[in-house]
Coordinates of C-alpha atoms in Angstrom, one line a residue:
M1 CA 69.0 -10.6 -1.3
P2 CA 68.6 -6.8 -3.8
S3 CA 71.4 -7.2 -6.7
D4 CA 74.2 -5.4 -6.2
S5 CA 73.6 -2.3 -8.4
V6 CA 70.3 -1.7 -5.9
P7 CA 71.1 -0.3 -2.4
E8 CA 69.6 -2.5 0.1
L9 CA 66.7 -1.0 1.8
A10 CA 66.4 -0.7 5.6
S11 CA 63.5 -2.5 7.5
M12 CA 61.7 0.3 8.4
D13 CA 62.0 3.1 5.3
V14 CA 60.1 -0.2 3.4
A15 CA 57.3 0.0 5.8
R16 CA 57.0 3.9 5.8
L17 CA 57.1 3.5 2.1
L18 CA 54.7 1.0 2.3
L19 CA 52.2 2.9 4.3
A20 CA 52.6 5.9 2.4
A21 CA 52.0 4.2 -0.7
L22 CA 48.4 2.8 0.7
Q23 CA 47.4 6.4 2.4
T24 CA 47.6 7.8 -1.3
R25 CA 45.2 5.6 -2.6
G26 CA 42.9 5.8 -0.1
V27 CA 43.9 3.9 3.6
R28 CA 42.5 5.7 6.6
D29 CA 42.5 3.1 8.6
V30 CA 44.3 0.0 9.9
V31 CA 43.9 -3.4 12.0
I32 CA 47.1 -4.4 13.6
C33 CA 47.4 -7.5 15.3
P34 CA 51.2 -7.8 17.7
G35 CA 54.1 -9.3 16.0
S36 CA 58.3 -9.3 15.9
R37 CA 58.1 -9.7 11.9
S38 CA 55.1 -7.3 11.3
A39 CA 57.8 -5.0 13.9
P40 CA 58.4 -2.3 11.8
L41 CA 55.0 -1.8 10.4
A42 CA 53.7 -1.8 13.7
Y43 CA 56.5 0.9 14.7
T44 CA 55.5 3.3 11.3
L45 CA 51.6 3.1 12.2
A46 CA 52.4 4.3 15.1
E47 CA 54.6 7.4 14.2
A48 CA 51.3 7.9 11.6
E49 CA 48.8 7.7 14.0
A50 CA 51.2 10.5 16.6
S51 CA 51.0 12.4 13.8
G52 CA 46.6 12.4 13.0
T53 CA 47.2 11.0 9.6
I54 CA 45.8 7.5 10.2
R55 CA 43.9 5.8 12.8
L56 CA 44.9 2.7 14.0
H57 CA 42.9 -0.5 15.7
V58 CA 45.3 -3.2 18.1
R59 CA 43.6 -6.4 18.3
I60 CA 45.1 -9.6 19.5
D61 CA 43.0 -12.2 17.9
E62 CA 43.7 -12.0 14.1
R63 CA 40.2 -13.9 13.0
V64 CA 38.8 -11.3 14.9
A65 CA 41.2 -8.1 13.5
G66 CA 40.5 -9.1 10.1
F67 CA 36.5 -9.0 10.6
T68 CA 36.6 -5.8 12.2
A69 CA 38.4 -4.4 9.1
L70 CA 35.9 -5.7 7.4
G71 CA 33.3 -3.8 9.3
L72 CA 35.5 -0.9 8.6
S73 CA 35.4 -1.7 4.7
L74 CA 31.9 -2.3 4.2
A75 CA 30.4 0.7 6.1
S76 CA 33.3 3.4 5.5
G77 CA 33.9 1.7 1.9
A78 CA 37.3 2.7 1.3
P79 CA 39.8 0.0 1.5
V80 CA 40.9 -0.8 4.7
P81 CA 44.3 -2.9 5.7
V82 CA 45.0 -6.2 8.4
V83 CA 48.2 -6.7 9.7
T84 CA 49.8 -9.5 10.2
T85 CA 52.8 -11.5 11.5
S86 CA 53.9 -14.5 9.4
G87 CA 52.9 -17.9 10.3
T88 CA 49.4 -19.5 11.9
A89 CA 48.2 -16.4 11.8
V90 CA 48.1 -15.0 8.1
G91 CA 46.9 -17.6 7.5
E92 CA 43.8 -17.1 10.6
L93 CA 42.1 -14.3 8.3
L94 CA 41.0 -16.2 5.7
P95 CA 37.5 -16.3 6.8
A96 CA 37.3 -12.4 6.8
V97 CA 38.9 -12.9 3.2
M98 CA 36.2 -15.4 2.1
E99 CA 33.4 -13.2 3.3
A100 CA 34.7 -10.0 1.5
N101 CA 35.3 -11.9 -2.0
H102 CA 31.7 -12.7 -1.8
V103 CA 30.3 -9.2 -0.9
G104 CA 33.2 -6.6 -2.6
A105 CA 34.9 -5.4 0.1
R106 CA 38.4 -4.0 -0.1
L107 CA 40.2 -6.0 2.8
L108 CA 44.1 -5.7 2.4
V109 CA 45.5 -8.9 3.7
L110 CA 49.3 -6.6 5.5
S111 CA 51.6 -9.6 5.5
A112 CA 54.3 -9.9 7.4
D113 CA 56.5 -12.3 5.9
R114 CA 60.5 -14.0 7.0
P115 CA 63.5 -13.0 4.0
T116 CA 63.8 -16.0 1.1
E117 CA 67.2 -17.2 3.0
L118 CA 65.2 -18.2 6.0
H119 CA 62.4 -20.0 4.0
G120 CA 62.5 -23.6 3.4
T121 CA 65.3 -23.9 6.8
G122 CA 63.5 -24.9 8.8
A123 CA 62.9 -21.0 10.7
N124 CA 60.9 -20.3 13.2
Q125 CA 57.1 -19.2 11.8
T126 CA 58.2 -19.7 8.1
T127 CA 56.1 -20.8 6.0
N128 CA 54.6 -20.0 2.6
Q129 CA 52.3 -17.1 2.1
V130 CA 52.7 -16.2 -1.3
D131 CA 49.0 -16.4 -2.9
L132 CA 47.6 -18.7 0.2
F133 CA 44.4 -17.5 -0.1
G134 CA 44.0 -18.3 -3.3
A135 CA 41.2 -17.5 -5.8
H136 CA 38.8 -15.2 -2.4
V137 CA 41.3 -12.0 -3.3
R138 CA 41.5 -10.2 -6.7
G139 CA 45.1 -10.3 -6.8
S140 CA 47.8 -10.9 -5.0
V141 CA 51.8 -9.0 -4.7
D142 CA 54.7 -10.5 -2.9
I143 CA 57.8 -8.1 -1.8
P144 CA 60.6 -9.2 -1.2
A145 CA 62.6 -8.4 1.6
G146 CA 64.6 -4.4 1.2
T147 CA 62.7 -3.6 -2.0
N148 CA 60.7 -0.4 -2.3
P149 CA 57.3 -1.9 -2.4
E150 CA 55.1 1.2 -4.3
S151 CA 55.3 -0.6 -7.2
S152 CA 54.0 -3.1 -5.9
V153 CA 51.1 -1.3 -3.4
A154 CA 50.5 0.2 -6.5
A155 CA 48.9 -2.6 -7.9
A156 CA 47.7 -4.8 -5.2
L157 CA 45.2 -1.5 -4.7
A158 CA 44.7 -1.1 -8.2
S159 CA 43.8 -5.2 -8.3
S160 CA 40.9 -4.9 -5.5
Q161 CA 38.9 -1.7 -7.1
G162 CA 38.1 -4.0 -9.4
S163 CA 38.2 -3.9 -13.7
G164 CA 36.3 -4.8 -16.9
A165 CA 33.9 -7.9 -15.7
V166 CA 35.7 -7.6 -12.2
A167 CA 34.2 -6.8 -8.9
P168 CA 35.5 -5.1 -5.8
G169 CA 37.4 -7.5 -3.4
P170 CA 40.1 -8.5 -1.1
V171 CA 44.0 -8.3 -2.3
Q172 CA 47.1 -9.6 -0.2
I173 CA 50.8 -7.3 0.0
N174 CA 52.6 -10.1 1.1
V175 CA 56.1 -7.9 2.7
A176 CA 59.3 -9.8 4.2
F177 CA 61.1 -8.4 6.7
R178 CA 65.2 -8.4 7.8
D179 CA 66.8 -7.4 10.8
P180 CA 67.0 -5.3 12.4
L181 CA 63.4 -5.1 12.9
V182 CA 63.0 -1.9 14.8
P183 CA 63.8 2.0 14.7
A184 CA 67.0 3.1 14.6
P185 CA 68.7 5.0 17.7
G186 CA 67.7 8.8 16.5
D187 CA 64.3 7.5 15.5
R188 CA 60.9 8.8 17.9
L189 CA 57.2 9.8 17.3
P190 CA 56.8 13.0 16.5
D191 CA 55.7 15.1 19.2
F192 CA 52.6 16.7 16.9
G193 CA 49.5 16.8 15.0
A194 CA 46.0 15.6 16.7
N195 CA 43.9 12.3 16.9
V196 CA 42.7 11.6 13.4
S197 CA 38.9 12.6 12.8
Y198 CA 36.7 11.4 9.7
P199 CA 33.1 12.7 9.3
P200 CA 30.4 10.0 10.0
V201 CA 29.7 8.6 6.6
A202 CA 26.6 9.5 4.7
L203 CA 23.8 7.4 4.3
E204 CA 22.7 6.3 0.6
T205 CA 19.6 8.7 -0.9
N206 CA 18.0 7.6 -3.5
T207 CA 18.9 8.8 -6.8
D208 CA 17.1 8.7 -10.2
L209 CA 19.3 6.1 -12.0
G210 CA 17.6 6.8 -14.9
W211 CA 14.0 4.5 -15.2
R212 CA 11.8 8.5 -13.8
N213 CA 9.8 9.1 -16.9
R214 CA 11.0 7.0 -19.4
T215 CA 7.9 5.0 -21.5
P216 CA 7.3 0.7 -19.5
G217 CA 6.1 -1.9 -21.8
S218 CA 3.2 -3.7 -22.3
E219 CA 1.4 -4.9 -18.5
R220 CA 2.6 -7.0 -16.2
R221 CA 1.9 -8.4 -13.0
T222 CA 5.9 -8.0 -11.4
V223 CA 6.7 -7.5 -8.3
V224 CA 10.4 -7.1 -7.4
V225 CA 12.6 -8.4 -5.4
A226 CA 15.5 -6.3 -3.3
G227 CA 18.3 -9.3 -1.9
H228 CA 21.6 -8.4 0.4
G229 CA 23.1 -4.9 -0.3
A230 CA 20.2 -3.7 -3.1
G231 CA 19.8 -0.6 -2.0
P232 CA 17.2 2.2 -2.0
E233 CA 17.3 2.2 -5.4
A234 CA 15.5 -0.8 -5.7
E235 CA 12.6 0.9 -3.6
D236 CA 12.9 3.6 -6.3
F237 CA 12.2 1.9 -8.7
A238 CA 9.5 -0.4 -7.4
R239 CA 7.6 2.8 -6.2
T240 CA 8.3 4.7 -9.5
L241 CA 6.2 2.1 -11.7
G242 CA 4.3 1.2 -8.4
L243 CA 4.6 -2.3 -8.2
P244 CA 4.9 -4.2 -4.9
L245 CA 8.4 -4.5 -2.9
F246 CA 9.4 -7.4 -1.5
A247 CA 12.9 -7.0 0.0
E248 CA 15.1 -8.8 2.9
P249 CA 15.7 -6.6 6.0
S250 CA 20.0 -6.4 4.4
S251 CA 19.0 -4.9 1.1
N252 CA 18.5 -1.4 2.4
A253 CA 15.5 -1.0 0.5
R254 CA 12.7 -2.3 3.0
F255 CA 11.0 0.7 3.7
G256 CA 8.5 2.9 2.1
P257 CA 4.8 2.5 0.7
N258 CA 5.2 -0.5 -1.6
A259 CA 6.6 -2.5 0.6
I260 CA 4.8 -6.2 1.3
G261 CA 6.7 -7.1 4.9
P262 CA 5.1 -10.8 5.3
Y263 CA 6.3 -11.2 1.2
R264 CA 7.4 -14.3 2.1
T265 CA 5.1 -16.0 3.6
L266 CA 2.7 -15.0 0.5
L267 CA 4.4 -16.2 -1.9
A268 CA 3.3 -20.1 -1.6
K269 CA 0.2 -19.5 -2.3
H270 CA 0.1 -16.8 -5.2
M271 CA 3.4 -16.9 -6.8
A272 CA 1.4 -17.7 -9.9
R273 CA -0.2 -15.3 -9.9
I274 CA 3.1 -13.4 -11.0
E275 CA 4.4 -13.2 -14.4
R276 CA 7.9 -11.4 -14.1
V277 CA 10.8 -10.5 -11.1
V278 CA 12.9 -7.9 -11.2
L279 CA 15.9 -8.3 -9.1
F280 CA 17.7 -6.4 -7.0
G281 CA 20.9 -7.5 -5.4
R282 CA 21.7 -10.7 -3.5
P283 CA 18.5 -13.1 -2.4
T284 CA 20.1 -14.9 0.4
L285 CA 17.4 -15.7 3.2
S286 CA 13.9 -17.6 2.2
R287 CA 13.0 -20.3 0.0
P288 CA 10.4 -19.2 -1.8
V289 CA 12.0 -16.4 -2.7
G290 CA 14.3 -19.1 -4.1
M291 CA 11.3 -21.2 -6.0
L292 CA 9.9 -17.3 -7.3
L293 CA 13.9 -16.9 -9.3
G294 CA 13.9 -20.4 -10.6
N295 CA 10.1 -20.5 -11.4
P296 CA 10.3 -21.8 -15.3
N297 CA 6.7 -19.6 -15.6
I298 CA 7.7 -16.8 -14.3
D299 CA 10.8 -14.7 -16.0
S300 CA 13.0 -12.6 -13.8
A301 CA 15.8 -9.6 -15.1
L302 CA 19.0 -9.0 -13.0
W303 CA 20.1 -5.0 -12.2
S304 CA 23.3 -5.4 -12.5
P305 CA 24.9 -2.3 -13.7
A306 CA 27.9 -3.6 -12.6
P307 CA 30.6 -6.3 -11.9
A308 CA 28.7 -8.2 -9.0
P309 CA 30.9 -10.8 -6.2
W310 CA 28.8 -13.0 -5.6
F311 CA 27.9 -14.6 -9.1
E312 CA 29.3 -15.1 -12.5
R313 CA 27.3 -14.1 -15.6
G314 CA 25.9 -16.8 -17.2
R315 CA 25.5 -19.3 -14.4
R316 CA 22.1 -17.6 -13.0
R317 CA 18.8 -17.7 -14.8
E318 CA 18.0 -14.5 -14.6
Q319 CA 18.2 -11.8 -17.9
T320 CA 21.3 -9.2 -16.7
I321 CA 20.0 -5.9 -17.5
A322 CA 22.0 -3.0 -17.3
D323 CA 20.6 -0.5 -19.2
P324 CA 17.3 2.3 -16.9
A325 CA 15.2 2.1 -19.8
A326 CA 15.5 -1.7 -20.7
L327 CA 15.2 -2.6 -17.3
V328 CA 11.7 -0.1 -17.3
E329 CA 10.8 -2.1 -20.5
F330 CA 11.2 -5.3 -19.1
A331 CA 9.2 -4.5 -15.7
G332 CA 5.8 -3.4 -17.6
V333 CA 2.8 -1.7 -16.1
A334 CA 1.2 -2.7 -13.4
P335 CA -2.8 -3.9 -13.8
D336 CA -4.2 -1.9 -11.9
G337 CA -5.0 -2.9 -8.9
W338 CA -1.7 -5.3 -8.7
L339 CA 0.0 -3.2 -6.0
G340 CA -3.6 -2.5 -4.6
H341 CA -4.2 -6.7 -3.7
W342 CA 0.0 -7.6 -2.1
Q343 CA -0.3 -4.7 -0.2
R344 CA -3.9 -5.7 1.2
L345 CA -3.0 -9.3 1.6
G346 CA 0.0 -7.6 3.6
R347 CA -1.9 -6.4 5.9
Q348 CA -3.5 -8.9 6.6
A349 CA -0.9 -11.0 6.8
E350 CA 1.1 -8.7 9.0
E351 CA -1.9 -8.6 11.1
T352 CA -2.0 -12.8 11.5
I353 CA 1.9 -12.8 12.5
Q354 CA 1.4 -10.5 15.2
V355 CA -1.2 -12.2 16.9
S356 CA 0.4 -16.0 16.7
V357 CA 4.5 -14.2 17.5
A358 CA 2.2 -12.9 20.5
A359 CA 0.0 -15.9 21.9
S360 CA 3.0 -17.6 24.2
G361 CA 2.3 -13.9 25.7
G362 CA 6.5 -14.1 26.5
L363 CA 9.1 -12.9 24.6
N364 CA 10.2 -14.9 21.0
G365 CA 12.9 -14.9 18.4
P366 CA 10.3 -13.1 16.3
V367 CA 9.0 -10.4 18.7
V368 CA 12.9 -9.7 19.6
A369 CA 13.4 -9.1 16.1
R370 CA 10.6 -6.9 15.6
E371 CA 11.4 -4.4 18.2
V372 CA 14.7 -4.4 17.7
W373 CA 14.6 -3.3 14.3
A374 CA 11.2 -0.7 14.7
L375 CA 14.0 0.9 18.0
S376 CA 17.4 0.4 16.5
H377 CA 18.7 3.7 15.2
G378 CA 21.9 4.8 13.5
N379 CA 23.8 1.2 12.2
L380 CA 21.5 -2.4 13.1
V381 CA 23.5 -5.7 12.3
L382 CA 22.3 -8.7 12.1
G383 CA 23.3 -12.0 12.0
S384 CA 22.9 -15.2 10.8
S385 CA 20.7 -17.9 11.4
N386 CA 17.9 -17.4 12.6
V387 CA 17.6 -13.9 13.6
I388 CA 17.9 -11.9 10.5
R389 CA 14.7 -14.5 9.2
D390 CA 12.6 -13.6 12.2
A391 CA 13.6 -9.4 11.2
D392 CA 12.6 -10.5 7.3
L393 CA 8.9 -12.3 9.2
C394 CA 8.5 -9.5 11.4
G395 CA 10.2 -6.1 10.7
L396 CA 7.7 -4.1 9.9
P397 CA 8.2 -1.6 6.8
A398 CA 8.5 2.5 7.9
E399 CA 7.7 5.4 5.8
R400 CA 11.8 6.0 5.9
A401 CA 15.2 3.5 6.4
A402 CA 16.5 4.5 10.0
A403 CA 19.4 2.8 10.5
R404 CA 21.4 1.2 7.9
V405 CA 21.5 -2.6 7.8
Y406 CA 24.2 -4.9 7.7
A407 CA 25.0 -8.6 7.7
N408 CA 27.4 -11.2 6.5
R409 CA 25.5 -12.3 4.0
G410 CA 28.5 -12.8 1.8
L411 CA 28.8 -16.5 2.3
A412 CA 25.8 -16.8 5.4
G413 CA 28.1 -17.7 8.6
I414 CA 28.3 -16.9 12.1
D415 CA 32.0 -16.8 12.5
G416 CA 33.0 -12.5 13.5
T417 CA 29.7 -11.1 13.6
L418 CA 30.7 -9.3 16.8
A419 CA 33.9 -8.0 14.6
T420 CA 32.4 -6.6 12.2
A421 CA 30.1 -5.5 14.3
T422 CA 32.6 -3.6 16.0
G423 CA 34.5 -2.2 12.8
I424 CA 30.9 -1.0 11.3
A425 CA 30.4 1.4 14.5
Q426 CA 34.4 2.5 14.3
A427 CA 33.7 3.7 11.0
R428 CA 30.3 4.7 11.2
G429 CA 31.6 6.4 14.5
G430 CA 28.8 8.9 15.5
R431 CA 25.7 6.7 15.3
K432 CA 25.0 4.2 17.5
T433 CA 25.3 0.4 16.3
T434 CA 22.7 -1.8 17.8
L435 CA 23.8 -6.0 16.9
L436 CA 20.9 -8.5 16.8
V437 CA 22.8 -11.8 17.4
G438 CA 22.0 -15.3 19.1
D439 CA 23.1 -17.3 21.3
V440 CA 25.7 -19.3 19.4
T441 CA 27.3 -16.8 16.8
F442 CA 27.4 -14.6 20.6
L443 CA 29.6 -17.5 21.8
H444 CA 31.5 -18.5 18.2
D445 CA 32.9 -14.8 17.8
V446 CA 33.0 -14.1 21.8
G447 CA 36.6 -12.4 21.5
G448 CA 35.1 -9.9 19.5
L449 CA 34.1 -8.4 22.4
L450 CA 38.0 -7.9 24.2
I451 CA 38.8 -4.0 23.4
G452 CA 42.1 -3.1 24.6
D453 CA 43.2 -0.8 27.0
G454 CA 43.1 3.1 25.7
E455 CA 41.3 1.5 22.0
P456 CA 38.3 3.4 21.0
E457 CA 35.8 2.6 22.1
P458 CA 32.5 2.5 19.9
E459 CA 28.3 3.1 21.7
M460 CA 27.1 -0.4 20.5
D461 CA 24.5 -3.2 22.7
V462 CA 24.6 -6.0 21.9
V463 CA 20.8 -8.2 21.8
V464 CA 21.9 -11.9 22.7
L465 CA 18.6 -14.0 21.7
N466 CA 19.4 -16.5 23.7
D467 CA 18.0 -20.1 23.4
A468 CA 20.9 -22.1 25.3
G469 CA 22.0 -23.5 21.7
G470 CA 20.7 -23.3 17.5
A471 CA 17.7 -22.9 17.0
I472 CA 17.0 -23.0 13.3
F473 CA 17.5 -26.9 12.9
S474 CA 14.3 -26.9 14.1
T475 CA 12.3 -24.9 11.0
L476 CA 14.3 -26.7 8.3
E477 CA 13.5 -30.0 7.4
H478 CA 15.9 -31.3 10.6
G479 CA 13.0 -30.5 12.9
A480 CA 10.8 -33.2 11.4
V481 CA 13.5 -35.6 11.9
E482 CA 13.7 -34.7 14.6
E483 CA 10.1 -35.1 16.1
S484 CA 10.3 -38.8 14.5
G485 CA 12.0 -39.2 16.9
R486 CA 14.1 -41.9 14.6
Y487 CA 17.8 -40.8 15.8
A488 CA 16.9 -40.2 19.2
N489 CA 18.9 -37.1 20.3
A490 CA 21.1 -36.8 17.8
V491 CA 19.4 -33.4 16.0
E492 CA 19.6 -31.9 19.5
R493 CA 22.5 -32.5 20.4
L494 CA 24.1 -32.3 17.0
F495 CA 22.2 -29.4 15.1
A496 CA 21.1 -27.6 18.1
T497 CA 24.7 -27.6 20.8
P498 CA 22.8 -27.0 23.9
H499 CA 24.6 -25.2 26.0
R500 CA 24.8 -23.8 30.0
V501 CA 27.1 -20.8 28.7
R502 CA 26.4 -17.8 31.6
I503 CA 26.7 -14.5 29.6
Q504 CA 26.8 -11.9 32.5
P505 CA 30.4 -13.8 33.9
L506 CA 31.3 -12.9 30.2
A507 CA 30.3 -9.4 29.9
A508 CA 31.9 -8.4 32.8
A509 CA 35.5 -10.4 31.5
Y510 CA 35.6 -8.5 28.6
G511 CA 33.9 -5.4 30.7
W512 CA 30.6 -4.7 28.9
E513 CA 27.8 -3.6 31.0
F514 CA 25.3 -6.6 31.0
L515 CA 21.3 -5.8 30.7
A516 CA 19.2 -8.9 31.2
V517 CA 15.2 -8.5 29.6
N518 CA 12.2 -10.5 30.4
T519 CA 9.4 -8.4 28.9
V520 CA 8.5 -6.7 25.3
E521 CA 8.7 -3.8 27.7
E522 CA 12.0 -3.4 29.1
L523 CA 13.6 -4.7 26.1
R524 CA 12.0 -1.3 24.7
N525 CA 12.9 0.3 27.7
V526 CA 16.9 -0.6 27.1
L527 CA 16.8 0.0 23.4
Q528 CA 15.4 3.6 24.1
T529 CA 17.7 4.3 27.1
P530 CA 21.9 5.6 25.4
G531 CA 24.4 3.7 26.8
G532 CA 28.4 3.0 26.8
R533 CA 29.1 -0.9 25.3
R534 CA 26.1 -3.2 26.3
I535 CA 25.2 -6.7 26.4
I536 CA 21.6 -7.0 26.1
E537 CA 20.5 -10.8 27.0
V538 CA 16.8 -12.4 26.0
A539 CA 16.2 -15.6 27.7
V540 CA 13.8 -17.0 25.7
P541 CA 11.9 -20.7 25.4
R542 CA 13.5 -23.1 22.4
A543 CA 10.6 -24.8 22.3
G544 CA 7.1 -24.5 20.4
L545 CA 9.2 -22.5 16.7
R546 CA 8.8 -25.0 14.3
A547 CA 5.0 -25.8 15.7
M548 CA 4.2 -21.5 15.4
H549 CA 6.2 -21.0 12.1
A550 CA 4.1 -24.4 11.3
G551 CA 1.0 -22.5 12.1
I552 CA 1.4 -18.9 11.0
T553 CA 1.8 -20.5 7.0
A554 CA -1.2 -22.2 7.6
Q555 CA -3.4 -19.3 8.4
I556 CA -1.9 -17.7 5.8
N557 CA -2.4 -20.0 3.0
E558 CA -5.8 -19.4 4.3
M559 CA -6.1 -16.1 2.9
A560 CA -7.9 -15.1 -0.1
W561 CA -6.7 -12.4 -2.9
P562 CA -8.2 -9.5 -2.7
E563 CA -11.4 -8.6 -4.8
T564 CA -11.5 -6.2 -7.1
R565 CA -12.6 -2.9 -6.0

């Protein structure tokens, strides 16, 4: 209880002061779930929305809400609160908080709580919520009931920005409310203002970060690897120095003449030719790249001008470099023909891959990923598991980036993918969002399809690659166990998790338009046709996937290093 010398604030006053403190620090979007203890925040947000100063997004599932807020923050770069009532509702946010921690997103957990006198008494929906997220948040503040929240909010928002060696990331603001939890009898919504609107977030553009007009070092056979979140500066660096670029789909550097699309298929045979690696962003997708970066005979450097949320200093073998001149010196000068050899190999590998994936005459994961990659504009969101790896295999680098690519690669889980994509679509309104997911990822987050009556509806295509289970395990060592027959159907049951869910009724239940495509031509036509909220199902077989990838690897391993011309 507040001391006698400090008058206690009413819960509505606390909520209004709290929101005002958030808004002065850049908050423009808020995601909220229904609940009684968080009611003062709900009414305050309704007032702000009515006056045109906040965009409010309502979700009934806290896990969905958390990932929606994550998507909003990823796409806007702004702090985005997610509001919940007390109890298990707060715990539902943990997966989104963990992902935000590892990607450096400024997700703000705004958890309502019971006042101190109710804790430990067995009161309903009352538990210890303080510091619930532990190491996954940059900070946690607890605001007692009836106290001014402004200083605590300021501290939390400062922590979310990161400082020194700490990267930006999520925080928790836990605030207790006493009854009454509703507005005073004379309060009402303002009858002025307009729907809040913000200009679309601009795509990043290449900028000179200091490596142009620098003098390179000695002659080196260097390659540039662009992992998740590398940004267009990785492409700019590779182009400036004339180096081959190995860029993952979610690097947002997979474009330009230096990008080698099927790089991962070439590494097994030609890794020994590489002397040095310059790494931008976080590599998450392929074992060949992991072997390249772990090779003790190859020196590597990590461009790290600011604290990164995905690794701890001293835990990776790369030399971390923050000075552009030093990075240019490390990379050195490419020998004559170095880039050209990789480009010719890349073109040969692309031809081999395209012939192989088209051999069945029907649709499969790589073919679908190739088409979605080529035809997406605006926002492209890639699910985890096979689809992002299919895009890595078959997504041809364009001259310029046509879409901003997103993926939950912080912890690379399948949860929350649909909700994340809806958040991205809301933040980058005016641009179509295309989401490519497998059926298991889709089903795991099917609640993310629920957008309530009156809520803003995104322009969004959800392309579901439906092979009735999880196909990625067949391409890993588990596929060999299955082929051996030593564990009967254990791999199919425990890893592939087969199902017979019909997606069309799900689409109808959630109010989404449903389309089924059976050919490449149908898929191309649908992707190029404007629509509102659509689920596009592409049914494909799982059988033969392991053999197809093995065949591609065998053919590309037979390719010789190009002769010097």
